[in-house]
Amino acid sequence: MSNTRKVEFEAVRRTLMGDQEVPGAFEQALGFRAATTAYKGVHLMNDVAQSILGGAPAHGGDFLSRVIRFDVEDEDNSERAMRSDKRFGAAFNQAFPPSLGPQRVEDLRRAARIVLNADGGLYAPGTSMASPLATHKALLGFEGFRRFRIGGYLANALAAEGRQRLKRLLEDEGDPITRAFRPLLLEADLVDKQPPKEIKRTAFDEALGRRLSTLLAQPLSKPAILRLFALGASLGVVLKFLGAGRPHGRPLVLALAAEQQGQIKPVRQEAVGSFKRGIDAFDQCVAKLIPSHPYAQEIEAKPRAKADCLEVPRGPLASSAEGIIAAARDYGGSKGDEKDLYWPDKFFVAFGRKAGCVLPRNDKAGWGKHLALTSELVEVLVLMLVPRGSMPRPWNDFWRSVREELGVVVGSNVSADTAALESIGIENVSAEQLAENAELLLSNAVRRGVARRLPDGGAEVGGELS
């Protein structure tokens, strides 16, 4: 008898991806969905804001969309049309008095587009795709990407004081950007189209939420805090995926310095390997969820005639699930149809590249993907781990905490970092190259003013630097 059997691909797809009624094993492993490469930081922040506040204004961002889309073909958002519009005419006339003149009105509308739509998050009105770079709750819009519930995950992870701090920031009108666009703040009752779901938090989720809350308490301007929070949250979401299959949800991944000259990076192969280990651990986590999934019985059923099938190991699901995952991976690669089965790592790699924490930026050169830290992301980590008013922390001690809480190693503690990498099968790591990677990160951090070298040869972060 053959050691393999056939299962319907559609049964595997439904089990992994789920549907409107039942979350798939991918979503069960993460606590949220991940099925697009178009997701950006602006969508994340819009979702977090609505999850914290309880929705967006009832106008759904349509007013702002029409204001900035004054020159879009097939849409009549001209000044004349806006002034007579039944829904937004009064608000438009108040924001842009006729006495300004047509040229001045157009200049102001163009300025609003440059500032509030720099990330391209505002689409046609009525499409539920209004994600401006909002500094105030009245600028938020309905967002189709909220169905993935990533913002809800982050809001749930935040400590109570972090949620309150973010809520106060989004209700405050005192910052320069909000004051500049005060005429566009169209107040309305908040409507929540995607109420967040309470999910059980892992030790990693607790640490991420605690550290993002520390960042939110830093004495920085509101626009700076919101930008840095977006970067920290984006890094956290990528780490969430890489740790989903590991104990306590905490990843173990080697991060390289992003700002380097040339193509040869120290310990690049090891960084690529640790990133791949995270993906493999996720697959193993999902495999463990398959036997108990509500649609698992469809995998057990006899395939229908002419149905697309996978060749998988024979035996009970508990022992064959990893083989099913491997077969499904191969199927996607051979068929080339990403609509059939969307693997979450596609989402996280695309999203991480936009955030600057996954390199290379494309696959053309054939280099493997790895976690990367720009000097700005190092600054974000410092603000997350060194509270306001606290004493500076030694460089090596800081990275020890990053490893223990967030699962990122860079080589600053060579012996401990080497041992950590060996625990996931990354062996024979060059201590010299590992230290070189940490030195590159330190040099970049010093140039940015995030760290400083000490006379005794050491270095520190935080204190007045943060």
GROMACS .gro file of C-alpha atoms in nm:
model
  466
    1MET     CA    1   0.000   0.000   0.000
    2SER     CA    2   0.124   0.349  -0.084
    3ASN     CA    3   0.258   0.569   0.196
    4THR     CA    4   0.068   0.865   0.056
    5ARG     CA    5  -0.292   0.959  -0.010
    6LYS     CA    6  -0.476   1.236  -0.195
    7VAL     CA    7  -0.663   1.518  -0.023
    8GLU     CA    8  -0.859   1.797  -0.187
    9PHE     CA    9  -0.663   2.118  -0.210
   10GLU     CA   10  -0.979   2.319  -0.141
   11ALA     CA   11  -1.026   2.136   0.190
   12VAL     CA   12  -0.672   2.226   0.293
   13ARG     CA   13  -0.719   2.585   0.179
   14ARG     CA   14  -1.040   2.626   0.380
   15THR     CA   15  -0.878   2.478   0.688
   16LEU     CA   16  -0.577   2.709   0.666
   17MET     CA   17  -0.747   3.031   0.554
   18GLY     CA   18  -1.098   2.988   0.695
   19ASP     CA   19  -1.394   3.194   0.576
   20GLN     CA   20  -1.639   3.453   0.704
   21GLU     CA   21  -1.780   3.214   0.964
   22VAL     CA   22  -1.475   3.022   1.083
   23PRO     CA   23  -1.120   3.156   1.125
   24GLY     CA   24  -0.854   2.946   0.958
   25ALA     CA   25  -0.554   2.786   1.126
   26PHE     CA   26  -0.338   3.077   1.009
   27GLU     CA   27  -0.559   3.321   1.198
   28GLN     CA   28  -0.578   3.092   1.500
   29ALA     CA   29  -0.199   3.089   1.520
   30LEU     CA   30  -0.165   3.468   1.497
   31GLY     CA   31  -0.480   3.609   1.648
   32PHE     CA   32  -0.543   3.814   1.332
   33ARG     CA   33  -0.548   3.770   0.956
   34ALA     CA   34  -0.270   3.834   0.705
   35ALA     CA   35  -0.368   3.808   0.339
   36THR     CA   36  -0.249   4.104   0.132
   37THR     CA   37   0.073   4.270   0.022
   38ALA     CA   38  -0.088   4.617   0.005
   39TYR     CA   39  -0.098   4.673   0.383
   40LYS     CA   40   0.111   4.969   0.506
   41GLY     CA   41   0.188   5.156   0.824
   42VAL     CA   42  -0.085   5.410   0.752
   43HIS     CA   43  -0.343   5.128   0.754
   44LEU     CA   44  -0.202   4.994   1.079
   45MET     CA   45  -0.226   5.333   1.250
   46ASN     CA   46  -0.579   5.397   1.124
   47ASP     CA   47  -0.683   5.057   1.260
   48VAL     CA   48  -0.509   5.106   1.596
   49ALA     CA   49  -0.670   5.448   1.635
   50GLN     CA   50  -1.020   5.317   1.565
   51SER     CA   51  -0.965   5.019   1.795
   52ILE     CA   52  -0.863   5.256   2.074
   53LEU     CA   53  -1.130   5.522   2.015
   54GLY     CA   54  -1.422   5.300   1.917
   55GLY     CA   55  -1.445   5.371   1.546
   56ALA     CA   56  -1.421   5.653   1.294
   57PRO     CA   57  -1.652   5.951   1.236
   58ALA     CA   58  -1.976   5.855   1.065
   59HIS     CA   59  -1.875   6.040   0.746
   60GLY     CA   60  -1.607   5.771   0.703
   61GLY     CA   61  -1.338   6.008   0.578
   62ASP     CA   62  -1.535   6.093   0.263
   63PHE     CA   63  -1.507   6.468   0.324
   64LEU     CA   64  -1.127   6.458   0.338
   65SER     CA   65  -1.115   6.226   0.037
   66ARG     CA   66  -1.319   6.469  -0.171
   67VAL     CA   67  -1.115   6.766  -0.052
   68ILE     CA   68  -0.785   6.623  -0.172
   69ARG     CA   69  -0.918   6.457  -0.491
   70PHE     CA   70  -0.998   6.786  -0.660
   71ASP     CA   71  -0.830   6.691  -0.990
   72VAL     CA   72  -0.925   6.324  -1.023
   73GLU     CA   73  -1.095   6.234  -1.348
   74ASP     CA   74  -1.448   6.088  -1.335
   75GLU     CA   75  -1.505   6.247  -0.992
   76ASP     CA   76  -1.666   6.588  -0.961
   77ASN     CA   77  -1.485   6.728  -0.658
   78SER     CA   78  -1.443   7.072  -0.808
   79GLU     CA   79  -1.476   7.378  -0.589
   80ARG     CA   80  -1.813   7.458  -0.746
   81ALA     CA   81  -1.946   7.104  -0.683
   82MET     CA   82  -1.818   7.098  -0.327
   83ARG     CA   83  -1.975   7.432  -0.235
   84SER     CA   84  -2.319   7.313  -0.344
   85ASP     CA   85  -2.285   6.956  -0.213
   86LYS     CA   86  -2.575   6.860   0.015
   87ARG     CA   87  -2.359   6.643   0.237
   88PHE     CA   88  -2.039   6.846   0.269
   89GLY     CA   89  -2.117   7.189   0.124
   90ALA     CA   90  -2.145   7.367   0.459
   91ALA     CA   91  -1.821   7.213   0.589
   92PHE     CA   92  -1.636   7.297   0.267
   93ASN     CA   93  -1.754   7.659   0.269
   94GLN     CA   94  -1.644   7.697   0.628
   95ALA     CA   95  -1.303   7.543   0.560
   96PHE     CA   96  -1.248   7.733   0.232
   97PRO     CA   97  -1.436   8.065   0.235
   98PRO     CA   98  -1.511   8.194  -0.119
   99SER     CA   99  -1.313   8.508  -0.038
  100LEU     CA  100  -0.990   8.304  -0.062
  101GLY     CA  101  -1.023   8.282  -0.438
  102PRO     CA  102  -0.998   7.972  -0.661
  103GLN     CA  103  -0.617   7.957  -0.675
  104ARG     CA  104  -0.573   7.983  -0.300
  105VAL     CA  105  -0.839   7.719  -0.240
  106GLU     CA  106  -0.668   7.480  -0.481
  107ASP     CA  107  -0.329   7.545  -0.319
  108LEU     CA  108  -0.470   7.462   0.024
  109ARG     CA  109  -0.637   7.145  -0.102
  110ARG     CA  110  -0.311   7.039  -0.267
  111ALA     CA  111  -0.122   7.102   0.058
  112ALA     CA  112  -0.370   6.883   0.246
  113ARG     CA  113  -0.308   6.604  -0.005
  114ILE     CA  114   0.070   6.632   0.025
  115VAL     CA  115   0.065   6.613   0.403
  116LEU     CA  116  -0.228   6.384   0.484
  117ASN     CA  117  -0.199   6.147   0.188
  118ALA     CA  118   0.178   6.114   0.163
  119ASP     CA  119   0.147   5.736   0.206
  120GLY     CA  120  -0.133   5.701  -0.049
  121GLY     CA  121  -0.394   5.576   0.196
  122LEU     CA  122  -0.687   5.788   0.078
  123TYR     CA  123  -0.895   5.642  -0.203
  124ALA     CA  124  -1.222   5.746  -0.368
  125PRO     CA  125  -1.499   5.848  -0.128
  126GLY     CA  126  -1.749   5.577  -0.046
  127THR     CA  127  -1.497   5.295  -0.090
  128SER     CA  128  -1.419   5.245   0.281
  129MET     CA  129  -1.053   5.300   0.200
  130ALA     CA  130  -0.979   5.627   0.376
  131SER     CA  131  -0.651   5.603   0.570
  132PRO     CA  132  -0.495   5.948   0.601
  133LEU     CA  133  -0.188   6.023   0.808
  134ALA     CA  134  -0.425   6.127   1.082
  135THR     CA  135  -0.317   6.312   1.395
  136HIS     CA  136  -0.675   6.355   1.519
  137LYS     CA  137  -0.979   6.131   1.548
  138ALA     CA  138  -1.190   6.358   1.325
  139LEU     CA  139  -0.955   6.285   1.033
  140LEU     CA  140  -1.000   5.908   1.050
  141GLY     CA  141  -1.190   5.715   0.784
  142PHE     CA  142  -1.349   5.376   0.734
  143GLU     CA  143  -1.085   5.125   0.635
  144GLY     CA  144  -1.137   4.795   0.454
  145PHE     CA  145  -0.809   4.656   0.585
  146ARG     CA  146  -0.948   4.667   0.939
  147ARG     CA  147  -1.096   4.326   0.866
  148PHE     CA  148  -0.750   4.183   0.931
  149ARG     CA  149  -0.774   4.310   1.295
  150ILE     CA  150  -0.404   4.389   1.328
  151GLY     CA  151  -0.484   4.721   1.494
  152GLY     CA  152  -0.709   4.536   1.735
  153TYR     CA  153  -0.423   4.302   1.823
  154LEU     CA  154  -0.195   4.597   1.903
  155ALA     CA  155  -0.464   4.780   2.101
  156ASN     CA  156  -0.523   4.465   2.303
  157ALA     CA  157  -0.149   4.421   2.364
  158LEU     CA  158  -0.096   4.778   2.491
  159ALA     CA  159  -0.090   4.839   2.864
  160ALA     CA  160  -0.387   5.039   2.998
  161GLU     CA  161  -0.176   5.354   3.033
  162GLY     CA  162  -0.057   5.314   2.674
  163ARG     CA  163  -0.414   5.294   2.545
  164GLN     CA  164  -0.512   5.602   2.745
  165ARG     CA  165  -0.207   5.795   2.625
  166LEU     CA  166  -0.279   5.715   2.260
  167LYS     CA  167  -0.645   5.806   2.305
  168ARG     CA  168  -0.551   6.144   2.453
  169LEU     CA  169  -0.309   6.211   2.168
  170LEU     CA  170  -0.577   6.145   1.907
  171GLU     CA  171  -0.824   6.372   2.086
  172ASP     CA  172  -0.577   6.661   2.130
  173GLU     CA  173  -0.595   6.951   1.885
  174GLY     CA  174  -0.285   7.131   2.013
  175ASP     CA  175  -0.016   6.991   1.784
  176PRO     CA  176   0.097   7.193   1.478
  177ILE     CA  177  -0.038   6.953   1.216
  178THR     CA  178  -0.384   6.927   1.369
  179ARG     CA  179  -0.399   7.305   1.418
  180ALA     CA  180  -0.300   7.359   1.055
  181PHE     CA  181  -0.581   7.132   0.935
  182ARG     CA  182  -0.835   7.231   1.199
  183PRO     CA  183  -1.085   7.346   0.930
  184LEU     CA  184  -1.094   6.988   0.797
  185LEU     CA  185  -1.183   6.830   1.131
  186LEU     CA  186  -1.541   6.735   1.055
  187GLU     CA  187  -1.682   6.611   1.386
  188ALA     CA  188  -1.936   6.327   1.387
  189ASP     CA  189  -2.041   6.034   1.603
  190LEU     CA  190  -1.792   5.747   1.597
  191VAL     CA  191  -1.896   5.428   1.420
  192ASP     CA  192  -1.699   5.105   1.471
  193LYS     CA  193  -1.735   4.866   1.177
  194GLN     CA  194  -1.482   4.619   1.315
  195PRO     CA  195  -1.498   4.600   1.695
  196PRO     CA  196  -1.176   4.441   1.830
  197LYS     CA  197  -1.192   4.091   1.970
  198GLU     CA  198  -1.028   4.001   2.299
  199ILE     CA  199  -0.750   3.749   2.241
  200LYS     CA  200  -0.529   3.565   2.484
  201ARG     CA  201  -0.196   3.742   2.513
  202THR     CA  202   0.137   3.560   2.503
  203ALA     CA  203   0.445   3.666   2.699
  204PHE     CA  204   0.569   3.831   2.379
  205ASP     CA  205   0.243   4.024   2.338
  206GLU     CA  206   0.271   4.146   2.697
  207ALA     CA  207   0.629   4.259   2.644
  208LEU     CA  208   0.551   4.432   2.313
  209GLY     CA  209   0.250   4.614   2.461
  210ARG     CA  210   0.446   4.719   2.767
  211ARG     CA  211   0.734   4.853   2.559
  212LEU     CA  212   0.510   5.037   2.312
  213SER     CA  213   0.339   5.196   2.612
  214THR     CA  214   0.681   5.312   2.736
  215LEU     CA  215   0.744   5.471   2.396
  216LEU     CA  216   0.408   5.653   2.409
  217ALA     CA  217   0.509   5.809   2.743
  218GLN     CA  218   0.827   5.968   2.605
  219PRO     CA  219   0.845   6.353   2.616
  220LEU     CA  220   0.830   6.403   2.239
  221SER     CA  221   0.596   6.595   2.011
  222LYS     CA  222   0.272   6.429   1.908
  223PRO     CA  223   0.363   6.384   1.538
  224ALA     CA  224   0.700   6.235   1.639
  225ILE     CA  225   0.541   5.997   1.890
  226LEU     CA  226   0.284   5.877   1.637
  227ARG     CA  227   0.551   5.817   1.372
  228LEU     CA  228   0.781   5.631   1.612
  229PHE     CA  229   0.489   5.428   1.745
  230ALA     CA  230   0.400   5.325   1.388
  231LEU     CA  231   0.757   5.204   1.332
  232GLY     CA  232   0.773   5.018   1.663
  233ALA     CA  233   0.433   4.860   1.610
  234SER     CA  234   0.528   4.755   1.255
  235LEU     CA  235   0.846   4.587   1.380
  236GLY     CA  236   0.641   4.423   1.655
  237VAL     CA  237   0.390   4.280   1.408
  238VAL     CA  238   0.670   4.120   1.203
  239LEU     CA  239   0.824   3.977   1.522
  240LYS     CA  240   0.481   3.847   1.624
  241PHE     CA  241   0.474   3.631   1.311
  242LEU     CA  242   0.833   3.510   1.352
  243GLY     CA  243   0.756   3.405   1.710
  244ALA     CA  244   0.411   3.253   1.663
  245GLY     CA  245   0.548   2.900   1.662
  246ARG     CA  246   0.797   2.944   1.944
  247PRO     CA  247   0.758   2.916   2.325
  248HIS     CA  248   0.568   3.212   2.475
  249GLY     CA  249   0.525   3.354   2.123
  250ARG     CA  250   0.873   3.505   2.139
  251PRO     CA  251   1.090   3.488   1.825
  252LEU     CA  252   1.462   3.426   1.809
  253VAL     CA  253   1.596   3.610   1.507
  254LEU     CA  254   1.928   3.769   1.417
  255ALA     CA  255   1.895   4.127   1.292
  256LEU     CA  256   2.155   4.291   1.071
  257ALA     CA  257   2.248   4.656   1.049
  258ALA     CA  258   2.047   4.797   0.758
  259GLU     CA  259   2.285   5.080   0.673
  260GLN     CA  260   2.591   4.905   0.533
  261GLN     CA  261   2.816   4.967   0.237
  262GLY     CA  262   2.847   4.695  -0.026
  263GLN     CA  263   2.671   4.362  -0.058
  264ILE     CA  264   2.871   4.149   0.184
  265LYS     CA  265   2.722   4.166   0.533
  266PRO     CA  266   2.865   3.986   0.834
  267VAL     CA  267   2.657   3.684   0.941
  268ARG     CA  268   2.410   3.739   0.655
  269GLN     CA  269   2.366   3.365   0.606
  270GLU     CA  270   2.295   3.318   0.976
  271ALA     CA  271   2.041   3.603   0.973
  272VAL     CA  272   1.866   3.451   0.672
  273GLY     CA  273   1.866   3.114   0.845
  274SER     CA  274   1.712   3.249   1.166
  275PHE     CA  275   1.440   3.425   0.965
  276LYS     CA  276   1.363   3.100   0.784
  277ARG     CA  277   1.353   2.916   1.119
  278GLY     CA  278   1.077   3.155   1.227
  279ILE     CA  279   0.872   3.073   0.917
  280ASP     CA  280   0.929   2.701   0.969
  281ALA     CA  281   0.820   2.728   1.334
  282PHE     CA  282   0.501   2.905   1.220
  283ASP     CA  283   0.427   2.621   0.978
  284GLN     CA  284   0.475   2.369   1.259
  285CYS     CA  285   0.244   2.571   1.484
  286VAL     CA  286  -0.025   2.572   1.214
  287ALA     CA  287   0.020   2.199   1.158
  288LYS     CA  288  -0.062   2.135   1.524
  289LEU     CA  289  -0.387   2.330   1.484
  290ILE     CA  290  -0.511   2.140   1.178
  291PRO     CA  291  -0.647   1.824   1.353
  292SER     CA  292  -0.881   2.023   1.579
  293HIS     CA  293  -0.998   2.271   1.315
  294PRO     CA  294  -1.373   2.258   1.230
  295TYR     CA  295  -1.294   2.194   0.862
  296ALA     CA  296  -1.038   1.920   0.929
  297GLN     CA  297  -1.302   1.657   0.850
  298GLU     CA  298  -1.302   1.781   0.491
  299ILE     CA  299  -0.934   1.688   0.466
  300GLU     CA  300  -1.020   1.339   0.587
  301ALA     CA  301  -1.300   1.297   0.333
  302LYS     CA  302  -1.258   1.115   0.005
  303PRO     CA  303  -1.169   1.362  -0.274
  304ARG     CA  304  -1.434   1.445  -0.530
  305ALA     CA  305  -1.386   1.347  -0.891
  306LYS     CA  306  -1.161   1.586  -1.089
  307ALA     CA  307  -1.089   1.796  -0.779
  308ASP     CA  308  -0.739   1.946  -0.746
  309CYS     CA  309  -0.557   1.728  -0.495
  310LEU     CA  310  -0.241   1.719  -0.290
  311GLU     CA  311  -0.030   1.409  -0.237
  312VAL     CA  312   0.019   1.389   0.141
  313PRO     CA  313   0.151   1.132   0.392
  314ARG     CA  314  -0.092   0.859   0.484
  315GLY     CA  315  -0.205   0.843   0.847
  316PRO     CA  316  -0.400   1.040   1.108
  317LEU     CA  317  -0.391   1.419   1.087
  318ALA     CA  318  -0.191   1.448   1.408
  319SER     CA  319   0.104   1.278   1.241
  320SER     CA  320   0.053   1.388   0.880
  321ALA     CA  321  -0.030   1.757   0.928
  322GLU     CA  322   0.327   1.877   0.874
  323GLY     CA  323   0.337   1.678   0.550
  324ILE     CA  324   0.012   1.844   0.445
  325ILE     CA  325   0.165   2.188   0.507
  326ALA     CA  326   0.473   2.095   0.305
  327ALA     CA  327   0.258   1.964   0.018
  328ALA     CA  328   0.047   2.281   0.023
  329ARG     CA  329   0.364   2.492   0.007
  330ASP     CA  330   0.484   2.296  -0.296
  331TYR     CA  331   0.143   2.324  -0.460
  332GLY     CA  332   0.148   2.702  -0.436
  333GLY     CA  333   0.496   2.714  -0.586
  334SER     CA  334   0.413   2.486  -0.879
  335LYS     CA  335   0.074   2.634  -0.964
  336GLY     CA  336   0.182   2.994  -0.926
  337ASP     CA  337  -0.169   3.102  -0.833
  338GLU     CA  338  -0.144   3.307  -0.515
  339LYS     CA  339  -0.521   3.349  -0.501
  340ASP     CA  340  -0.561   2.983  -0.411
  341LEU     CA  341  -0.369   2.991  -0.086
  342TYR     CA  342  -0.216   3.304   0.064
  343TRP     CA  343   0.074   3.226   0.297
  344PRO     CA  344   0.108   3.476   0.583
  345ASP     CA  345   0.484   3.514   0.532
  346LYS     CA  346   0.406   3.692   0.203
  347PHE     CA  347   0.214   3.950   0.403
  348PHE     CA  348   0.481   3.996   0.668
  349VAL     CA  349   0.772   4.016   0.426
  350ALA     CA  350   0.592   4.277   0.213
  351PHE     CA  351   0.484   4.474   0.521
  352GLY     CA  352   0.829   4.448   0.682
  353ARG     CA  353   0.994   4.577   0.366
  354LYS     CA  354   0.772   4.884   0.371
  355ALA     CA  355   0.861   4.941   0.737
  356GLY     CA  356   1.232   4.895   0.665
  357CYS     CA  357   1.279   4.596   0.896
  358VAL     CA  358   1.296   4.324   0.628
  359LEU     CA  359   1.567   4.322   0.361
  360PRO     CA  360   1.640   4.296   0.076
  361ARG     CA  361   1.368   4.519  -0.061
  362ASN     CA  362   1.307   4.283  -0.353
  363ASP     CA  363   1.402   3.929  -0.454
  364LYS     CA  364   1.578   4.014  -0.781
  365ALA     CA  365   1.931   3.963  -0.649
  366GLY     CA  366   1.848   3.623  -0.502
  367TRP     CA  367   1.956   3.713  -0.150
  368GLY     CA  368   1.761   3.549   0.130
  369LYS     CA  369   1.529   3.759   0.343
  370HIS     CA  370   1.639   3.870   0.688
  371LEU     CA  371   1.544   4.104   0.969
  372ALA     CA  372   1.715   4.443   0.950
  373LEU     CA  373   1.744   4.739   1.185
  374THR     CA  374   1.791   5.092   1.059
  375SER     CA  375   1.936   5.347   1.299
  376GLU     CA  376   1.584   5.489   1.330
  377LEU     CA  377   1.449   5.151   1.437
  378VAL     CA  378   1.732   5.126   1.693
  379GLU     CA  379   1.617   5.465   1.823
  380VAL     CA  380   1.263   5.330   1.846
  381LEU     CA  381   1.384   5.030   2.046
  382VAL     CA  382   1.573   5.261   2.282
  383LEU     CA  383   1.259   5.466   2.339
  384MET     CA  384   1.067   5.143   2.401
  385LEU     CA  385   1.310   5.000   2.655
  386VAL     CA  386   1.450   5.307   2.834
  387PRO     CA  387   1.169   5.497   3.012
  388ARG     CA  388   1.166   5.873   3.033
  389GLY     CA  389   1.372   6.010   3.320
  390SER     CA  390   1.568   5.690   3.374
  391MET     CA  391   1.947   5.660   3.380
  392PRO     CA  392   2.132   5.560   3.061
  393ARG     CA  393   2.167   5.186   3.003
  394PRO     CA  394   2.486   5.009   2.895
  395TRP     CA  395   2.472   4.910   2.527
  396ASN     CA  396   2.515   4.538   2.595
  397ASP     CA  397   2.257   4.539   2.875
  398PHE     CA  398   2.008   4.713   2.648
  399TRP     CA  399   2.044   4.443   2.380
  400ARG     CA  400   2.017   4.170   2.640
  401SER     CA  401   1.672   4.304   2.728
  402VAL     CA  402   1.579   4.327   2.359
  403ARG     CA  403   1.669   3.960   2.319
  404GLU     CA  404   1.489   3.846   2.634
  405GLU     CA  405   1.169   4.046   2.576
  406LEU     CA  406   1.135   4.080   2.199
  407GLY     CA  407   1.351   3.794   2.071
  408VAL     CA  408   1.600   3.995   1.862
  409VAL     CA  409   1.976   3.936   1.876
  410VAL     CA  410   2.242   4.149   1.709
  411GLY     CA  411   2.571   4.016   1.850
  412SER     CA  412   2.636   4.268   2.125
  413ASN     CA  413   2.655   3.985   2.380
  414VAL     CA  414   2.853   3.740   2.168
  415SER     CA  415   2.850   3.432   2.394
  416ALA     CA  416   2.482   3.459   2.491
  417ASP     CA  417   2.374   3.549   2.137
  418THR     CA  418   2.571   3.260   1.990
  419ALA     CA  419   2.413   3.019   2.236
  420ALA     CA  420   2.067   3.156   2.156
  421LEU     CA  421   2.121   3.103   1.783
  422GLU     CA  422   2.252   2.751   1.842
  423SER     CA  423   1.929   2.672   2.030
  424ILE     CA  424   1.738   2.711   1.700
  425GLY     CA  425   1.991   2.521   1.493
  426ILE     CA  426   2.209   2.812   1.371
  427GLU     CA  427   2.549   2.666   1.450
  428ASN     CA  428   2.915   2.757   1.392
  429VAL     CA  429   2.839   3.129   1.403
  430SER     CA  430   3.153   3.339   1.371
  431ALA     CA  431   3.198   3.531   1.696
  432GLU     CA  432   3.409   3.785   1.509
  433GLN     CA  433   3.143   3.851   1.245
  434LEU     CA  434   2.867   3.861   1.508
  435ALA     CA  435   3.061   4.128   1.699
  436GLU     CA  436   3.120   4.314   1.371
  437ASN     CA  437   2.744   4.330   1.311
  438ALA     CA  438   2.688   4.475   1.659
  439GLU     CA  439   2.966   4.729   1.599
  440LEU     CA  440   2.800   4.841   1.275
  441LEU     CA  441   2.472   4.894   1.462
  442LEU     CA  442   2.653   5.088   1.734
  443SER     CA  443   2.836   5.311   1.485
  444ASN     CA  444   2.509   5.393   1.309
  445ALA     CA  445   2.338   5.460   1.643
  446VAL     CA  446   2.619   5.693   1.753
  447ARG     CA  447   2.597   5.891   1.428
  448ARG     CA  448   2.223   5.932   1.480
  449GLY     CA  449   2.271   6.039   1.841
  450VAL     CA  450   2.092   5.736   1.983
  451ALA     CA  451   2.402   5.596   2.158
  452ARG     CA  452   2.736   5.728   2.273
  453ARG     CA  453   3.073   5.571   2.329
  454LEU     CA  454   3.236   5.589   2.672
  455PRO     CA  455   3.604   5.652   2.754
  456ASP     CA  456   3.642   5.296   2.887
  457GLY     CA  457   3.552   5.149   2.546
  458GLY     CA  458   3.190   5.075   2.633
  459ALA     CA  459   2.874   5.250   2.514
  460GLU     CA  460   2.535   5.347   2.650
  461VAL     CA  461   2.187   5.443   2.533
  462GLY     CA  462   1.904   5.643   2.684
  463GLY     CA  463   1.911   5.913   2.949
  464GLU     CA  464   1.911   6.256   2.791
  465LEU     CA  465   1.971   6.083   2.456
  466SER     CA  466   1.609   5.966   2.450
   0.00000   0.00000   0.00000
